[in-house]
Amino acid sequence: MTTDLTSQAKAILAANDRGGYTVPTHGLYPFQWNWDSAFVAMGFATYDIDRALSELEHLARGQWADGMIPHIIFHAPSDTYFPGPEIWGTRHRVPTSGITQPPVFAIALKFIADRADPSFAPRIRALFAVVDAYHRWFAKARDPHGAGLVATLHNWETGRDNSPEWDIPFARVPQTTTTVIRRRDTGHVDASMRPTDADYRRYIHLVDLYRDLGWSPAAMFAAAPFRIADIGTNAILLAAEEALLALAPDHGLAGSGDAIRTRITRLSQGLAALWNADKAWFLSRDLIAGEAIPVRTSAGLLPLLTGVPNAARVGHLQAEVAAHLASAAFGIASTLPGESGFEPKRYWRGPVWAVMNWMIAEGLARHRCTGLAERIRKDTVAAIGRQGFGEYFDPLTGESLGGEAFSWTAATYLLMSEALA
Ligand code: GLC
């Protein structure tokens, strides 16, 4: 059974391979996506280090001169996706989007480096330089005042596209667009599972605005009507900085360690301040209103990937996770049931994502909650075993939803089944 699913997972990665990089799924997402590829690289690393490194090397081809790694790299044309490269209007030699995504890259690089033999060292060193520049870009472009938190300027940058967290900041984003919207996603997947048209107009309003600013980081930061400290991005960035620091002695550039340590100290303080006593949860923050966004999501568990939560908070989060799993046996709902805005089938408003489960399990394991981490891995593997490698799962029924034959779901299956073996 397990072996059969393992070969199915590998077959999905092979089918979604476009020549050294992987698309998230055929049709719905026909290009290379930033954080998807980081998870996919780890999945490949369970059986093919060369291919794992190639996934990250293809992401690196999309890196901008200032260090930013975009959320989509348009290596080859496709007409099944909107908005394509002509709407983004960026000027990189490989066409890309103009915004980023949660920086899982360094976490993946460390995962690969830990299992690679010495012959791969030059490639790992080259990728260290890539990701070091990426993290420096985050600090400079997205935390220009040294506040200790990086800002996210588009909901797509969070990777959790239509989480109810963004409803409040989106209320100030107009629905007007200069681009004519031709949605393609609802031709692949039922509209009831996707973001609404009103939300989509706001997403494109932001793209139009930033493109008209020439994708200048400083101009975007100043003009953004949507500027938030996403709990997910900040927690992942801190975990990624810790991974980079661990890589530095063997693979880093001389002197990079001190700069990474400085960024870690600053980010740790910022992340700790996102704990909200009223909700007893780590929350995103609306940087324009200067207020916490009072919605509990699975991303609020990602600080467990870092050393930030103290023992009392770890104990509290652990108890909350255990209670959640008693009523939903497929891992952690993206928006917790009971929160306002929860919808079990609509994209990031409730469904369970395998990659979120993987990160939460890693975070729990880091804080020695090994039983709970194992429970999440088992539940995720079982859900995939029953329903296949879809995009996400209904948190109440475990039903597989969204796109099919998804690369990062396949990669997560490989990672989790290996950890359970
Ligand atoms: C959706 C998800 C995003 C993911 C992309 C490709 O946009 O919200 O997180 O990277 O699909 O799978």
GROMACS .gro file of C-alpha atoms and ligand atoms in nm:
model
  433
    1MET     CA    1   0.000   0.000   0.000
    2THR     CA    2   0.262   0.252   0.112
    3THR     CA    3   0.493   0.152  -0.168
    4ASP     CA    4   0.214   0.194  -0.418
    5LEU     CA    5   0.137   0.545  -0.293
    6THR     CA    6   0.508   0.629  -0.290
    7SER     CA    7   0.534   0.536  -0.655
    8GLN     CA    8   0.218   0.735  -0.731
    9ALA     CA    9   0.370   1.039  -0.560
   10LYS     CA   10   0.690   1.003  -0.762
   11ALA     CA   11   0.486   0.957  -1.081
   12ILE     CA   12   0.303   1.287  -1.012
   13LEU     CA   13   0.633   1.471  -0.969
   14ALA     CA   14   0.758   1.314  -1.293
   15ALA     CA   15   0.437   1.408  -1.480
   16ASN     CA   16   0.456   1.768  -1.354
   17ASP     CA   17   0.827   1.796  -1.446
   18ARG     CA   18   0.884   2.046  -1.727
   19GLY     CA   19   1.256   1.979  -1.769
   20GLY     CA   20   1.434   2.033  -1.438
   21TYR     CA   21   1.153   2.223  -1.264
   22THR     CA   22   0.799   2.128  -1.165
   23VAL     CA   23   0.460   2.295  -1.217
   24PRO     CA   24   0.221   2.275  -0.917
   25THR     CA   25  -0.037   2.096  -1.135
   26HIS     CA   26  -0.120   2.067  -1.501
   27GLY     CA   27  -0.359   2.336  -1.635
   28LEU     CA   28  -0.453   2.536  -1.323
   29TYR     CA   29  -0.091   2.634  -1.240
   30PRO     CA   30   0.127   2.584  -1.553
   31PHE     CA   31   0.447   2.764  -1.438
   32GLN     CA   32   0.702   2.738  -1.155
   33TRP     CA   33   0.575   2.867  -0.819
   34ASN     CA   34   0.821   2.977  -0.550
   35TRP     CA   35   0.717   2.801  -0.228
   36ASP     CA   36   0.562   2.504  -0.409
   37SER     CA   37   0.905   2.433  -0.560
   38ALA     CA   38   1.078   2.449  -0.222
   39PHE     CA   39   0.851   2.173  -0.090
   40VAL     CA   40   0.887   1.979  -0.413
   41ALA     CA   41   1.267   2.002  -0.384
   42MET     CA   42   1.247   1.841  -0.039
   43GLY     CA   43   1.021   1.568  -0.178
   44PHE     CA   44   1.275   1.496  -0.452
   45ALA     CA   45   1.555   1.494  -0.194
   46THR     CA   46   1.404   1.179  -0.043
   47TYR     CA   47   1.525   0.993  -0.357
   48ASP     CA   48   1.712   1.222  -0.600
   49ILE     CA   49   1.947   1.495  -0.473
   50ASP     CA   50   2.048   1.608  -0.820
   51ARG     CA   51   1.686   1.669  -0.920
   52ALA     CA   52   1.613   1.838  -0.586
   53LEU     CA   53   1.893   2.090  -0.644
   54SER     CA   54   1.778   2.145  -1.002
   55GLU     CA   55   1.434   2.254  -0.872
   56LEU     CA   56   1.596   2.528  -0.661
   57GLU     CA   57   1.841   2.622  -0.939
   58HIS     CA   58   1.547   2.687  -1.170
   59LEU     CA   59   1.388   2.911  -0.907
   60ALA     CA   60   1.720   3.095  -0.882
   61ARG     CA   61   1.701   3.173  -1.256
   62GLY     CA   62   1.405   3.394  -1.176
   63GLN     CA   63   1.590   3.592  -0.907
   64TRP     CA   64   1.599   3.967  -0.964
   65ALA     CA   65   1.917   4.176  -0.944
   66ASP     CA   66   1.805   4.311  -0.604
   67GLY     CA   67   1.773   3.957  -0.460
   68MET     CA   68   1.395   3.910  -0.480
   69ILE     CA   69   1.276   3.567  -0.590
   70PRO     CA   70   0.934   3.608  -0.754
   71HIS     CA   71   0.628   3.402  -0.676
   72ILE     CA   72   0.592   3.278  -1.036
   73ILE     CA   73   0.867   3.208  -1.292
   74PHE     CA   74   0.722   3.188  -1.644
   75HIS     CA   75   0.991   2.963  -1.794
   76ALA     CA   76   0.771   2.866  -2.090
   77PRO     CA   77   0.445   3.012  -2.226
   78SER     CA   78   0.101   2.875  -2.141
   79ASP     CA   79  -0.244   3.018  -2.203
   80THR     CA   80  -0.425   2.831  -1.924
   81TYR     CA   81  -0.343   3.086  -1.649
   82PHE     CA   82  -0.436   3.447  -1.569
   83PRO     CA   83  -0.258   3.684  -1.501
   84GLY     CA   84   0.026   3.586  -1.736
   85PRO     CA   85   0.360   3.764  -1.794
   86GLU     CA   86   0.212   4.040  -2.014
   87ILE     CA   87  -0.006   4.159  -1.724
   88TRP     CA   88   0.285   4.163  -1.476
   89GLY     CA   89   0.504   4.361  -1.716
   90THR     CA   90   0.830   4.294  -1.530
   91ARG     CA   91   1.163   4.329  -1.707
   92HIS     CA   92   1.359   4.026  -1.593
   93ARG     CA   93   1.529   3.814  -1.863
   94VAL     CA   94   1.317   3.511  -1.768
   95PRO     CA   95   0.960   3.650  -1.741
   96THR     CA   96   0.837   3.654  -1.379
   97SER     CA   97   0.567   3.799  -1.157
   98GLY     CA   98   0.664   4.106  -0.955
   99ILE     CA   99   0.591   3.985  -0.602
  100THR     CA  100   0.733   3.708  -0.382
  101GLN     CA  101   0.603   3.420  -0.167
  102PRO     CA  102   0.691   3.269   0.173
  103PRO     CA  103   1.069   3.197   0.162
  104VAL     CA  104   1.081   2.822   0.225
  105PHE     CA  105   1.386   2.809  -0.005
  106ALA     CA  106   1.657   2.802   0.268
  107ILE     CA  107   1.467   2.540   0.468
  108ALA     CA  108   1.467   2.323   0.155
  109LEU     CA  109   1.835   2.390   0.089
  110LYS     CA  110   1.930   2.278   0.439
  111PHE     CA  111   1.709   1.969   0.409
  112ILE     CA  112   1.891   1.877   0.087
  113ALA     CA  113   2.239   1.965   0.217
  114ASP     CA  114   2.189   1.740   0.520
  115ARG     CA  115   2.154   1.438   0.291
  116ALA     CA  116   2.383   1.533   0.002
  117ASP     CA  117   2.727   1.378  -0.045
  118PRO     CA  118   3.030   1.612  -0.079
  119SER     CA  119   3.022   1.610  -0.460
  120PHE     CA  120   2.717   1.843  -0.442
  121ALA     CA  121   2.896   2.105  -0.227
  122PRO     CA  122   2.967   2.356  -0.510
  123ARG     CA  123   2.599   2.363  -0.611
  124ILE     CA  124   2.486   2.405  -0.251
  125ARG     CA  125   2.733   2.690  -0.203
  126ALA     CA  126   2.602   2.867  -0.513
  127LEU     CA  127   2.245   2.833  -0.385
  128PHE     CA  128   2.352   2.962  -0.043
  129ALA     CA  129   2.457   3.288  -0.212
  130VAL     CA  130   2.121   3.304  -0.390
  131VAL     CA  131   1.916   3.261  -0.076
  132ASP     CA  132   2.140   3.490   0.132
  133ALA     CA  133   2.068   3.767  -0.122
  134TYR     CA  134   1.696   3.681  -0.107
  135HIS     CA  135   1.689   3.720   0.272
  136ARG     CA  136   1.883   4.048   0.253
  137TRP     CA  137   1.622   4.172   0.005
  138PHE     CA  138   1.344   4.088   0.253
  139ALA     CA  139   1.517   4.286   0.527
  140LYS     CA  140   1.589   4.588   0.307
  141ALA     CA  141   1.282   4.607   0.083
  142ARG     CA  142   1.017   4.486   0.325
  143ASP     CA  143   1.144   4.609   0.661
  144PRO     CA  144   1.302   4.938   0.555
  145HIS     CA  145   1.263   5.092   0.901
  146GLY     CA  146   1.405   4.793   1.092
  147ALA     CA  147   1.078   4.721   1.275
  148GLY     CA  148   1.158   4.348   1.303
  149LEU     CA  149   0.875   4.230   1.079
  150VAL     CA  150   0.870   4.203   0.700
  151ALA     CA  151   0.571   4.348   0.517
  152THR     CA  152   0.362   4.170   0.259
  153LEU     CA  153   0.212   4.394  -0.010
  154HIS     CA  154  -0.013   4.149  -0.196
  155ASN     CA  155  -0.225   3.865  -0.061
  156TRP     CA  156  -0.068   3.630  -0.317
  157GLU     CA  157   0.264   3.686  -0.139
  158THR     CA  158   0.129   3.513   0.171
  159GLY     CA  159   0.059   3.196  -0.031
  160ARG     CA  160  -0.273   3.186   0.159
  161ASP     CA  161  -0.457   3.380  -0.104
  162ASN     CA  162  -0.803   3.445   0.035
  163SER     CA  163  -0.765   3.383   0.406
  164PRO     CA  164  -1.036   3.575   0.600
  165GLU     CA  165  -0.745   3.762   0.764
  166TRP     CA  166  -0.717   3.970   0.449
  167ASP     CA  167  -1.085   4.074   0.445
  168ILE     CA  168  -1.017   4.364   0.681
  169PRO     CA  169  -0.716   4.517   0.501
  170PHE     CA  170  -0.881   4.449   0.164
  171ALA     CA  171  -1.176   4.668   0.259
  172ARG     CA  172  -0.956   4.968   0.172
  173VAL     CA  173  -0.840   4.828  -0.165
  174PRO     CA  174  -1.054   4.952  -0.458
  175GLN     CA  175  -1.206   4.705  -0.703
  176THR     CA  176  -1.114   4.913  -1.009
  177THR     CA  177  -0.866   4.767  -1.258
  178THR     CA  178  -0.708   4.888  -1.581
  179THR     CA  179  -0.636   4.528  -1.677
  180VAL     CA  180  -0.929   4.340  -1.826
  181ILE     CA  181  -0.985   4.039  -1.601
  182ARG     CA  182  -1.015   3.703  -1.772
  183ARG     CA  183  -1.017   3.450  -1.490
  184ARG     CA  184  -0.896   3.107  -1.593
  185ASP     CA  185  -0.898   2.938  -1.250
  186THR     CA  186  -1.277   2.897  -1.243
  187GLY     CA  187  -1.257   2.711  -1.575
  188HIS     CA  188  -1.044   2.444  -1.403
  189VAL     CA  189  -1.208   2.430  -1.059
  190ASP     CA  190  -1.566   2.498  -0.939
  191ALA     CA  191  -1.618   2.867  -0.852
  192SER     CA  192  -1.754   2.774  -0.508
  193MET     CA  193  -1.403   2.666  -0.406
  194ARG     CA  194  -1.224   2.974  -0.543
  195PRO     CA  195  -1.195   3.342  -0.440
  196THR     CA  196  -1.496   3.561  -0.534
  197ASP     CA  197  -1.491   3.800  -0.833
  198ALA     CA  198  -1.494   4.104  -0.600
  199ASP     CA  199  -1.181   3.977  -0.425
  200TYR     CA  200  -1.019   3.898  -0.757
  201ARG     CA  201  -1.068   4.257  -0.876
  202ARG     CA  202  -0.880   4.376  -0.567
  203TYR     CA  203  -0.594   4.133  -0.637
  204ILE     CA  204  -0.559   4.275  -0.988
  205HIS     CA  205  -0.598   4.634  -0.866
  206LEU     CA  206  -0.278   4.580  -0.666
  207VAL     CA  207  -0.097   4.427  -0.964
  208ASP     CA  208  -0.193   4.728  -1.180
  209LEU     CA  209  -0.079   4.971  -0.911
  210TYR     CA  210   0.262   4.809  -0.855
  211ARG     CA  211   0.327   4.758  -1.228
  212ASP     CA  212   0.259   5.130  -1.282
  213LEU     CA  213   0.522   5.199  -1.011
  214GLY     CA  214   0.775   4.999  -1.215
  215TRP     CA  215   0.796   4.732  -0.942
  216SER     CA  216   1.020   4.964  -0.738
  217PRO     CA  217   1.034   4.820  -0.383
  218ALA     CA  218   1.047   5.161  -0.213
  219ALA     CA  219   0.761   5.306  -0.421
  220MET     CA  220   0.550   4.994  -0.365
  221PHE     CA  221   0.611   4.998   0.009
  222ALA     CA  222   0.511   5.364   0.032
  223ALA     CA  223   0.201   5.342  -0.189
  224ALA     CA  224   0.062   5.002  -0.088
  225PRO     CA  225  -0.299   5.017   0.032
  226PHE     CA  226  -0.248   4.656   0.150
  227ARG     CA  227   0.049   4.629   0.390
  228ILE     CA  228   0.046   4.355   0.648
  229ALA     CA  229   0.287   4.155   0.861
  230ASP     CA  230   0.179   3.804   0.767
  231ILE     CA  231   0.231   3.564   1.054
  232GLY     CA  232   0.312   3.286   0.806
  233THR     CA  233   0.574   3.475   0.606
  234ASN     CA  234   0.748   3.612   0.915
  235ALA     CA  235   0.761   3.275   1.090
  236ILE     CA  236   0.886   3.100   0.776
  237LEU     CA  237   1.148   3.370   0.716
  238LEU     CA  238   1.282   3.333   1.069
  239ALA     CA  239   1.296   2.952   1.034
  240ALA     CA  240   1.468   3.003   0.698
  241GLU     CA  241   1.725   3.240   0.853
  242GLU     CA  242   1.798   2.974   1.117
  243ALA     CA  243   1.846   2.717   0.838
  244LEU     CA  244   2.079   2.956   0.657
  245LEU     CA  245   2.283   3.013   0.970
  246ALA     CA  246   2.320   2.637   1.014
  247LEU     CA  247   2.445   2.610   0.654
  248ALA     CA  248   2.690   2.901   0.686
  249PRO     CA  249   2.994   2.720   0.836
  250ASP     CA  250   3.013   2.460   0.557
  251HIS     CA  251   2.849   2.635   0.264
  252GLY     CA  252   2.838   3.007   0.341
  253LEU     CA  253   3.033   3.306   0.227
  254ALA     CA  254   3.294   3.440   0.467
  255GLY     CA  255   3.136   3.666   0.725
  256SER     CA  256   2.774   3.589   0.633
  257GLY     CA  257   2.705   3.443   0.980
  258ASP     CA  258   2.713   3.776   1.165
  259ALA     CA  259   2.465   3.943   0.930
  260ILE     CA  260   2.230   3.644   0.955
  261ARG     CA  261   2.251   3.653   1.337
  262THR     CA  262   2.161   4.022   1.337
  263ARG     CA  263   1.856   3.958   1.120
  264ILE     CA  264   1.754   3.664   1.343
  265THR     CA  265   1.764   3.878   1.657
  266ARG     CA  266   1.553   4.151   1.500
  267LEU     CA  267   1.299   3.912   1.348
  268SER     CA  268   1.268   3.710   1.670
  269GLN     CA  269   1.161   4.024   1.855
  270GLY     CA  270   0.911   4.113   1.586
  271LEU     CA  271   0.763   3.765   1.573
  272ALA     CA  272   0.730   3.740   1.951
  273ALA     CA  273   0.525   4.063   1.941
  274LEU     CA  274   0.268   3.897   1.712
  275TRP     CA  275   0.145   3.686   2.004
  276ASN     CA  276  -0.206   3.807   2.091
  277ALA     CA  277  -0.318   3.757   2.449
  278ASP     CA  278  -0.692   3.799   2.376
  279LYS     CA  279  -0.701   3.531   2.110
  280ALA     CA  280  -0.416   3.333   2.272
  281TRP     CA  281  -0.269   3.280   1.924
  282PHE     CA  282  -0.003   3.425   1.696
  283LEU     CA  283  -0.184   3.668   1.462
  284SER     CA  284  -0.102   3.864   1.147
  285ARG     CA  285  -0.093   4.242   1.181
  286ASP     CA  286  -0.241   4.513   0.963
  287LEU     CA  287   0.052   4.755   0.935
  288ILE     CA  288  -0.159   5.042   0.801
  289ALA     CA  289  -0.427   5.029   1.071
  290GLY     CA  290  -0.161   4.930   1.327
  291GLU     CA  291  -0.382   4.652   1.462
  292ALA     CA  292  -0.375   4.275   1.504
  293ILE     CA  293  -0.598   4.088   1.260
  294PRO     CA  294  -0.820   3.885   1.494
  295VAL     CA  295  -0.855   3.559   1.296
  296ARG     CA  296  -0.699   3.234   1.414
  297THR     CA  297  -0.546   3.042   1.124
  298SER     CA  298  -0.317   2.741   1.087
  299ALA     CA  299  -0.039   2.986   1.000
  300GLY     CA  300  -0.054   3.103   1.361
  301LEU     CA  301   0.114   2.773   1.448
  302LEU     CA  302   0.414   2.834   1.221
  303PRO     CA  303   0.614   3.025   1.488
  304LEU     CA  304   0.662   2.673   1.631
  305LEU     CA  305   0.918   2.631   1.351
  306THR     CA  306   1.134   2.879   1.543
  307GLY     CA  307   1.268   2.927   1.893
  308VAL     CA  308   1.027   3.217   1.959
  309PRO     CA  309   0.736   3.052   2.148
  310ASN     CA  310   0.818   2.999   2.516
  311ALA     CA  311   0.726   2.680   2.703
  312ALA     CA  312   0.389   2.813   2.823
  313ARG     CA  313   0.287   2.914   2.470
  314VAL     CA  314   0.406   2.586   2.324
  315GLY     CA  315   0.199   2.402   2.587
  316HIS     CA  316  -0.108   2.612   2.505
  317LEU     CA  317  -0.075   2.565   2.128
  318GLN     CA  318  -0.015   2.194   2.173
  319ALA     CA  319  -0.341   2.162   2.371
  320GLU     CA  320  -0.530   2.360   2.104
  321VAL     CA  321  -0.393   2.137   1.828
  322ALA     CA  322  -0.491   1.823   2.020
  323ALA     CA  323  -0.845   1.957   2.070
  324HIS     CA  324  -0.873   2.050   1.702
  325LEU     CA  325  -0.761   1.704   1.591
  326ALA     CA  326  -1.026   1.543   1.808
  327SER     CA  327  -1.294   1.685   1.576
  328ALA     CA  328  -1.105   1.706   1.245
  329ALA     CA  329  -0.883   1.411   1.168
  330PHE     CA  330  -0.703   1.544   0.861
  331GLY     CA  331  -0.462   1.793   1.012
  332ILE     CA  332  -0.514   2.162   1.077
  333ALA     CA  333  -0.782   2.370   0.903
  334SER     CA  334  -0.639   2.682   0.734
  335THR     CA  335  -0.897   2.893   0.918
  336LEU     CA  336  -1.003   2.733   1.245
  337PRO     CA  337  -1.367   2.622   1.258
  338GLY     CA  338  -1.564   2.873   1.465
  339GLU     CA  339  -1.364   3.174   1.342
  340SER     CA  340  -1.566   3.427   1.145
  341GLY     CA  341  -1.509   3.375   0.773
  342PHE     CA  342  -1.461   2.997   0.807
  343GLU     CA  343  -1.577   2.810   0.494
  344PRO     CA  344  -1.474   2.443   0.474
  345LYS     CA  345  -1.452   2.422   0.095
  346ARG     CA  346  -1.338   2.765  -0.018
  347TYR     CA  347  -0.966   2.784  -0.071
  348TRP     CA  348  -0.776   2.926   0.229
  349ARG     CA  349  -1.090   2.997   0.431
  350GLY     CA  350  -1.097   2.651   0.592
  351PRO     CA  351  -0.946   2.369   0.384
  352VAL     CA  352  -0.645   2.172   0.505
  353TRP     CA  353  -0.321   2.192   0.303
  354ALA     CA  354  -0.073   1.905   0.330
  355VAL     CA  355   0.226   2.144   0.327
  356MET     CA  356   0.085   2.341   0.621
  357ASN     CA  357   0.044   2.012   0.807
  358TRP     CA  358   0.407   1.930   0.727
  359MET     CA  359   0.537   2.260   0.866
  360ILE     CA  360   0.317   2.238   1.177
  361ALA     CA  361   0.437   1.882   1.242
  362GLU     CA  362   0.800   1.995   1.201
  363GLY     CA  363   0.736   2.281   1.444
  364LEU     CA  364   0.576   2.055   1.703
  365ALA     CA  365   0.865   1.808   1.669
  366ARG     CA  366   1.115   2.090   1.722
  367HIS     CA  367   0.947   2.163   2.055
  368ARG     CA  368   0.946   1.792   2.146
  369CYS     CA  369   0.572   1.741   2.094
  370THR     CA  370   0.660   1.426   1.904
  371GLY     CA  371   0.335   1.235   1.960
  372LEU     CA  372   0.129   1.517   1.819
  373ALA     CA  373   0.366   1.564   1.525
  374GLU     CA  374   0.333   1.195   1.446
  375ARG     CA  375  -0.045   1.214   1.470
  376ILE     CA  376  -0.054   1.496   1.210
  377ARG     CA  377   0.178   1.303   0.978
  378LYS     CA  378  -0.032   0.988   1.008
  379ASP     CA  379  -0.358   1.177   0.951
  380THR     CA  380  -0.216   1.354   0.644
  381VAL     CA  381  -0.077   1.035   0.492
  382ALA     CA  382  -0.409   0.858   0.559
  383ALA     CA  383  -0.612   1.143   0.403
  384ILE     CA  384  -0.397   1.127   0.090
  385GLY     CA  385  -0.425   0.747   0.089
  386ARG     CA  386  -0.805   0.769   0.091
  387GLN     CA  387  -0.857   1.067  -0.138
  388GLY     CA  388  -0.548   1.101  -0.354
  389PHE     CA  389  -0.306   1.387  -0.419
  390GLY     CA  390  -0.550   1.679  -0.458
  391GLU     CA  391  -0.479   2.045  -0.387
  392TYR     CA  392  -0.641   2.050  -0.041
  393PHE     CA  393  -0.892   1.876   0.184
  394ASP     CA  394  -1.224   1.967   0.344
  395PRO     CA  395  -1.133   1.984   0.717
  396LEU     CA  396  -1.466   1.835   0.825
  397THR     CA  397  -1.499   1.544   0.579
  398GLY     CA  398  -1.146   1.492   0.444
  399GLU     CA  399  -1.280   1.520   0.089
  400SER     CA  400  -1.013   1.611  -0.167
  401LEU     CA  401  -1.085   1.944  -0.342
  402GLY     CA  402  -0.941   2.192  -0.591
  403GLY     CA  403  -0.690   2.081  -0.854
  404GLU     CA  404  -0.572   1.721  -0.887
  405ALA     CA  405  -0.233   1.546  -0.904
  406PHE     CA  406  -0.067   1.825  -0.708
  407SER     CA  407   0.312   1.836  -0.685
  408TRP     CA  408   0.343   1.967  -0.329
  409THR     CA  409   0.085   1.720  -0.199
  410ALA     CA  410   0.290   1.441  -0.358
  411ALA     CA  411   0.610   1.585  -0.211
  412THR     CA  412   0.451   1.610   0.135
  413TYR     CA  413   0.342   1.249   0.113
  414LEU     CA  414   0.703   1.146   0.044
  415LEU     CA  415   0.834   1.358   0.333
  416MET     CA  416   0.580   1.242   0.585
  417SER     CA  417   0.580   0.874   0.496
  418GLU     CA  418   0.959   0.876   0.522
  419ALA     CA  419   0.941   1.045   0.864
  420LEU     CA  420   0.694   0.780   0.984
  421ALA     CA  421   0.895   0.484   0.852
  422GLC     C1  422  -0.245   2.906  -0.502
  422GLC     C2  423  -0.205   2.897  -0.356
  422GLC     C3  424  -0.058   2.924  -0.342
  422GLC     C4  425   0.020   2.828  -0.431
  422GLC     C5  426  -0.031   2.827  -0.575
  422GLC     C6  427   0.026   2.714  -0.657
  422GLC     O1  428  -0.227   3.033  -0.553
  422GLC     O2  429  -0.280   2.984  -0.278
  422GLC     O3  430  -0.016   2.910  -0.210
  422GLC     O4  431   0.154   2.859  -0.430
  422GLC     O5  432  -0.171   2.812  -0.576
  422GLC     O6  433   0.002   2.590  -0.597
   0.00000   0.00000   0.00000
